[in-house]
Amino acid sequence: MTGTRRSSEGLDARRRKLLFRSWHRGMREMDLILGSFADAEIGALTGDELDQYERLLDVADTEFLPVITGERPIPADIDCAVLQKILASRQTMTF
């Protein structure tokens, strides 16, 4: 897998930026997890969910990956509806 399978065509500038950031994290594992999530969900996220997602993208990969993989508990300050969607999407991902 080399990157996004979703075109940014038809997305507003904010969603295009979030899609790009999702696939260009710096840690390949996070690229795959967040990029795949963004491919599937970016077009359907509400304004509040986009705010949540932007905050999650600001979390460093080294802190975020152990939360996503279940190695660390979810910190209260990042627990939100979008994080729950990401965790749920991990259950159906195949690489």
Short mmCIF file of N, CA and C in Angstrom, two decimals:
data_model
loop_
_atom_site.label_atom_id
_atom_site.label_comp_id
_atom_site.label_asym_id
_atom_site.label_seq_id
_atom_site.Cartn_x
_atom_site.Cartn_y
_atom_site.Cartn_z
N MET A 1 0.86 -1.18 0.00
CA MET A 1 0.00 0.00 0.00
C MET A 1 0.89 1.23 0.00
N THR A 2 0.66 2.12 -0.91
CA THR A 2 1.54 3.28 -1.05
C THR A 2 0.91 4.57 -0.57
N GLY A 3 -0.35 4.60 -0.29
CA GLY A 3 -0.97 5.83 0.16
C GLY A 3 -2.44 5.86 -0.15
N THR A 4 -2.97 7.05 -0.16
CA THR A 4 -4.40 7.23 -0.29
C THR A 4 -4.96 6.57 -1.54
N ARG A 5 -6.12 6.03 -1.36
CA ARG A 5 -6.87 5.49 -2.49
C ARG A 5 -8.05 6.39 -2.80
N ARG A 6 -8.16 7.47 -2.07
CA ARG A 6 -9.27 8.40 -2.24
C ARG A 6 -8.76 9.67 -2.88
N SER A 7 -9.46 10.16 -3.84
CA SER A 7 -9.11 11.43 -4.45
C SER A 7 -9.58 12.57 -3.55
N SER A 8 -8.85 13.65 -3.55
CA SER A 8 -9.27 14.82 -2.78
C SER A 8 -10.25 15.69 -3.58
N GLU A 9 -10.51 15.27 -4.81
CA GLU A 9 -11.46 16.01 -5.64
C GLU A 9 -12.82 16.07 -4.95
N GLY A 10 -13.38 17.25 -4.93
CA GLY A 10 -14.70 17.44 -4.32
C GLY A 10 -14.65 17.75 -2.84
N LEU A 11 -13.47 17.67 -2.22
CA LEU A 11 -13.35 18.00 -0.81
C LEU A 11 -13.00 19.47 -0.64
N ASP A 12 -13.51 20.07 0.42
CA ASP A 12 -13.13 21.45 0.71
C ASP A 12 -11.67 21.46 1.19
N ALA A 13 -11.11 22.66 1.26
CA ALA A 13 -9.68 22.81 1.58
C ALA A 13 -9.32 22.18 2.92
N ARG A 14 -10.17 22.33 3.91
CA ARG A 14 -9.89 21.77 5.24
C ARG A 14 -9.80 20.24 5.17
N ARG A 15 -10.73 19.62 4.50
CA ARG A 15 -10.74 18.16 4.40
C ARG A 15 -9.56 17.66 3.57
N ARG A 16 -9.20 18.39 2.51
CA ARG A 16 -8.02 18.01 1.72
C ARG A 16 -6.76 18.03 2.58
N LYS A 17 -6.64 19.07 3.39
CA LYS A 17 -5.47 19.19 4.26
C LYS A 17 -5.44 18.05 5.28
N LEU A 18 -6.58 17.71 5.86
CA LEU A 18 -6.63 16.63 6.84
C LEU A 18 -6.33 15.28 6.19
N LEU A 19 -6.81 15.08 4.98
CA LEU A 19 -6.52 13.84 4.26
C LEU A 19 -5.01 13.73 4.02
N PHE A 20 -4.40 14.80 3.58
CA PHE A 20 -2.95 14.81 3.35
C PHE A 20 -2.20 14.53 4.64
N ARG A 21 -2.56 15.23 5.72
CA ARG A 21 -1.88 15.04 7.01
C ARG A 21 -2.04 13.61 7.52
N SER A 22 -3.16 12.99 7.21
CA SER A 22 -3.41 11.63 7.66
C SER A 22 -2.45 10.63 7.02
N TRP A 23 -2.08 10.90 5.78
CA TRP A 23 -1.19 10.00 5.05
C TRP A 23 0.28 10.38 5.16
N HIS A 24 0.60 11.50 5.81
CA HIS A 24 1.98 11.97 5.91
C HIS A 24 2.32 12.28 7.35
N ARG A 25 2.25 11.26 8.19
CA ARG A 25 2.47 11.41 9.62
C ARG A 25 3.95 11.38 9.98
N GLY A 26 4.71 10.55 9.28
CA GLY A 26 6.12 10.37 9.63
C GLY A 26 6.40 8.97 10.12
N MET A 27 5.39 8.30 10.63
CA MET A 27 5.51 6.90 11.05
C MET A 27 4.57 6.10 10.17
N ARG A 28 5.11 5.16 9.42
CA ARG A 28 4.31 4.45 8.41
C ARG A 28 3.08 3.77 9.01
N GLU A 29 3.20 3.22 10.21
CA GLU A 29 2.05 2.57 10.83
C GLU A 29 0.90 3.55 11.01
N MET A 30 1.25 4.76 11.43
CA MET A 30 0.21 5.77 11.63
C MET A 30 -0.34 6.27 10.30
N ASP A 31 0.53 6.35 9.28
CA ASP A 31 0.04 6.69 7.94
C ASP A 31 -1.05 5.72 7.52
N LEU A 32 -0.79 4.44 7.71
CA LEU A 32 -1.75 3.41 7.29
C LEU A 32 -3.04 3.46 8.10
N ILE A 33 -2.92 3.63 9.40
CA ILE A 33 -4.11 3.65 10.26
C ILE A 33 -4.94 4.90 9.99
N LEU A 34 -4.31 6.07 10.11
CA LEU A 34 -5.07 7.32 9.96
C LEU A 34 -5.40 7.61 8.51
N GLY A 35 -4.52 7.26 7.60
CA GLY A 35 -4.81 7.46 6.19
C GLY A 35 -5.99 6.64 5.72
N SER A 36 -6.02 5.38 6.12
CA SER A 36 -7.15 4.52 5.75
C SER A 36 -8.45 5.03 6.36
N PHE A 37 -8.37 5.47 7.61
CA PHE A 37 -9.55 6.05 8.26
C PHE A 37 -10.03 7.28 7.49
N ALA A 38 -9.10 8.17 7.17
CA ALA A 38 -9.46 9.39 6.46
C ALA A 38 -10.04 9.09 5.07
N ASP A 39 -9.44 8.13 4.37
CA ASP A 39 -9.97 7.74 3.06
C ASP A 39 -11.45 7.39 3.18
N ALA A 40 -11.78 6.64 4.21
CA ALA A 40 -13.15 6.15 4.37
C ALA A 40 -14.11 7.18 4.94
N GLU A 41 -13.62 8.06 5.81
CA GLU A 41 -14.54 8.89 6.61
C GLU A 41 -14.46 10.40 6.41
N ILE A 42 -13.41 10.90 5.80
CA ILE A 42 -13.20 12.36 5.78
C ILE A 42 -14.37 13.13 5.18
N GLY A 43 -15.00 12.58 4.18
CA GLY A 43 -16.10 13.27 3.53
C GLY A 43 -17.36 13.34 4.37
N ALA A 44 -17.49 12.44 5.34
CA ALA A 44 -18.72 12.37 6.14
C ALA A 44 -18.60 13.00 7.52
N LEU A 45 -17.39 13.38 7.94
CA LEU A 45 -17.23 13.96 9.27
C LEU A 45 -17.91 15.31 9.37
N THR A 46 -18.57 15.54 10.50
CA THR A 46 -19.22 16.83 10.75
C THR A 46 -18.16 17.87 11.13
N GLY A 47 -18.57 19.11 11.24
CA GLY A 47 -17.65 20.17 11.65
C GLY A 47 -17.03 19.90 13.01
N ASP A 48 -17.83 19.46 13.98
CA ASP A 48 -17.30 19.12 15.30
C ASP A 48 -16.33 17.95 15.22
N GLU A 49 -16.65 16.96 14.40
CA GLU A 49 -15.76 15.82 14.24
C GLU A 49 -14.46 16.22 13.55
N LEU A 50 -14.52 17.15 12.62
CA LEU A 50 -13.29 17.64 12.00
C LEU A 50 -12.41 18.33 13.03
N ASP A 51 -13.02 19.10 13.93
CA ASP A 51 -12.27 19.73 15.02
C ASP A 51 -11.57 18.68 15.87
N GLN A 52 -12.31 17.63 16.22
CA GLN A 52 -11.74 16.54 17.02
C GLN A 52 -10.59 15.87 16.27
N TYR A 53 -10.80 15.61 14.99
CA TYR A 53 -9.78 14.93 14.20
C TYR A 53 -8.52 15.78 14.09
N GLU A 54 -8.67 17.08 13.90
CA GLU A 54 -7.50 17.97 13.85
C GLU A 54 -6.71 17.89 15.15
N ARG A 55 -7.41 17.87 16.28
CA ARG A 55 -6.73 17.77 17.57
C ARG A 55 -5.99 16.43 17.68
N LEU A 56 -6.60 15.36 17.21
CA LEU A 56 -5.94 14.05 17.25
C LEU A 56 -4.70 14.03 16.36
N LEU A 57 -4.75 14.69 15.21
CA LEU A 57 -3.60 14.72 14.32
C LEU A 57 -2.43 15.50 14.91
N ASP A 58 -2.71 16.32 15.91
CA ASP A 58 -1.64 17.07 16.58
C ASP A 58 -0.90 16.24 17.62
N VAL A 59 -1.45 15.08 17.97
CA VAL A 59 -0.79 14.20 18.94
C VAL A 59 0.38 13.50 18.24
N ALA A 60 1.52 13.49 18.90
CA ALA A 60 2.72 12.85 18.35
C ALA A 60 2.48 11.36 18.12
N ASP A 61 3.02 10.85 17.02
CA ASP A 61 2.87 9.43 16.69
C ASP A 61 3.32 8.52 17.83
N THR A 62 4.42 8.87 18.47
CA THR A 62 4.97 8.02 19.53
C THR A 62 4.03 7.95 20.74
N GLU A 63 3.17 8.94 20.90
CA GLU A 63 2.17 8.92 21.98
C GLU A 63 0.86 8.30 21.49
N PHE A 64 0.54 8.52 20.22
CA PHE A 64 -0.76 8.12 19.68
C PHE A 64 -0.82 6.63 19.32
N LEU A 65 0.25 6.09 18.73
CA LEU A 65 0.23 4.70 18.28
C LEU A 65 -0.06 3.73 19.42
N PRO A 66 0.57 3.86 20.58
CA PRO A 66 0.26 2.92 21.66
C PRO A 66 -1.21 3.01 22.14
N VAL A 67 -1.81 4.15 21.99
CA VAL A 67 -3.23 4.29 22.34
C VAL A 67 -4.08 3.56 21.30
N ILE A 68 -3.75 3.75 20.04
CA ILE A 68 -4.52 3.13 18.95
C ILE A 68 -4.40 1.60 19.00
N THR A 69 -3.22 1.11 19.35
CA THR A 69 -3.01 -0.33 19.37
C THR A 69 -3.46 -0.98 20.68
N GLY A 70 -3.86 -0.17 21.65
CA GLY A 70 -4.33 -0.71 22.92
C GLY A 70 -3.23 -0.97 23.93
N GLU A 71 -2.01 -0.56 23.62
CA GLU A 71 -0.89 -0.76 24.54
C GLU A 71 -0.94 0.21 25.72
N ARG A 72 -1.60 1.33 25.54
CA ARG A 72 -1.78 2.33 26.60
C ARG A 72 -3.24 2.69 26.69
N PRO A 73 -3.69 3.05 27.88
CA PRO A 73 -5.08 3.49 28.01
C PRO A 73 -5.29 4.83 27.30
N ILE A 74 -6.52 5.10 26.96
CA ILE A 74 -6.85 6.35 26.27
C ILE A 74 -6.82 7.49 27.27
N PRO A 75 -5.97 8.49 27.03
CA PRO A 75 -5.97 9.66 27.91
C PRO A 75 -7.29 10.42 27.78
N ALA A 76 -7.79 10.91 28.88
CA ALA A 76 -9.08 11.61 28.89
C ALA A 76 -9.10 12.80 27.95
N ASP A 77 -7.95 13.47 27.79
CA ASP A 77 -7.93 14.69 26.97
C ASP A 77 -8.05 14.43 25.47
N ILE A 78 -7.88 13.17 25.04
CA ILE A 78 -8.05 12.89 23.60
C ILE A 78 -9.21 11.93 23.33
N ASP A 79 -9.88 11.47 24.39
CA ASP A 79 -11.01 10.57 24.20
C ASP A 79 -12.18 11.35 23.62
N CYS A 80 -12.60 10.99 22.42
CA CYS A 80 -13.68 11.70 21.74
C CYS A 80 -14.34 10.75 20.74
N ALA A 81 -15.42 11.21 20.15
CA ALA A 81 -16.17 10.38 19.22
C ALA A 81 -15.32 9.94 18.02
N VAL A 82 -14.49 10.82 17.52
CA VAL A 82 -13.67 10.47 16.35
C VAL A 82 -12.61 9.43 16.73
N LEU A 83 -12.03 9.53 17.90
CA LEU A 83 -11.09 8.51 18.33
C LEU A 83 -11.79 7.15 18.40
N GLN A 84 -13.00 7.14 18.90
CA GLN A 84 -13.75 5.88 18.97
C GLN A 84 -14.02 5.33 17.56
N LYS A 85 -14.27 6.22 16.61
CA LYS A 85 -14.46 5.79 15.22
C LYS A 85 -13.17 5.20 14.65
N ILE A 86 -12.05 5.83 14.97
CA ILE A 86 -10.76 5.32 14.50
C ILE A 86 -10.51 3.93 15.09
N LEU A 87 -10.74 3.79 16.38
CA LEU A 87 -10.54 2.49 17.03
C LEU A 87 -11.46 1.43 16.43
N ALA A 88 -12.69 1.78 16.15
CA ALA A 88 -13.63 0.84 15.54
C ALA A 88 -13.19 0.47 14.12
N SER A 89 -12.66 1.45 13.39
CA SER A 89 -12.23 1.17 12.02
C SER A 89 -11.04 0.23 12.00
N ARG A 90 -10.23 0.25 13.04
CA ARG A 90 -9.07 -0.64 13.12
C ARG A 90 -9.49 -2.11 13.13
N GLN A 91 -10.67 -2.37 13.64
CA GLN A 91 -11.16 -3.75 13.72
C GLN A 91 -11.42 -4.34 12.34
N THR A 92 -11.70 -3.47 11.35
CA THR A 92 -12.04 -3.97 10.02
C THR A 92 -10.92 -3.76 9.00
N MET A 93 -9.81 -3.18 9.41
CA MET A 93 -8.70 -2.90 8.48
C MET A 93 -7.95 -4.17 8.13
N THR A 94 -7.59 -4.24 6.86
CA THR A 94 -6.72 -5.31 6.40
C THR A 94 -5.59 -4.66 5.61
N PHE A 95 -4.38 -5.09 5.87
CA PHE A 95 -3.21 -4.52 5.19
C PHE A 95 -2.52 -5.57 4.38
#
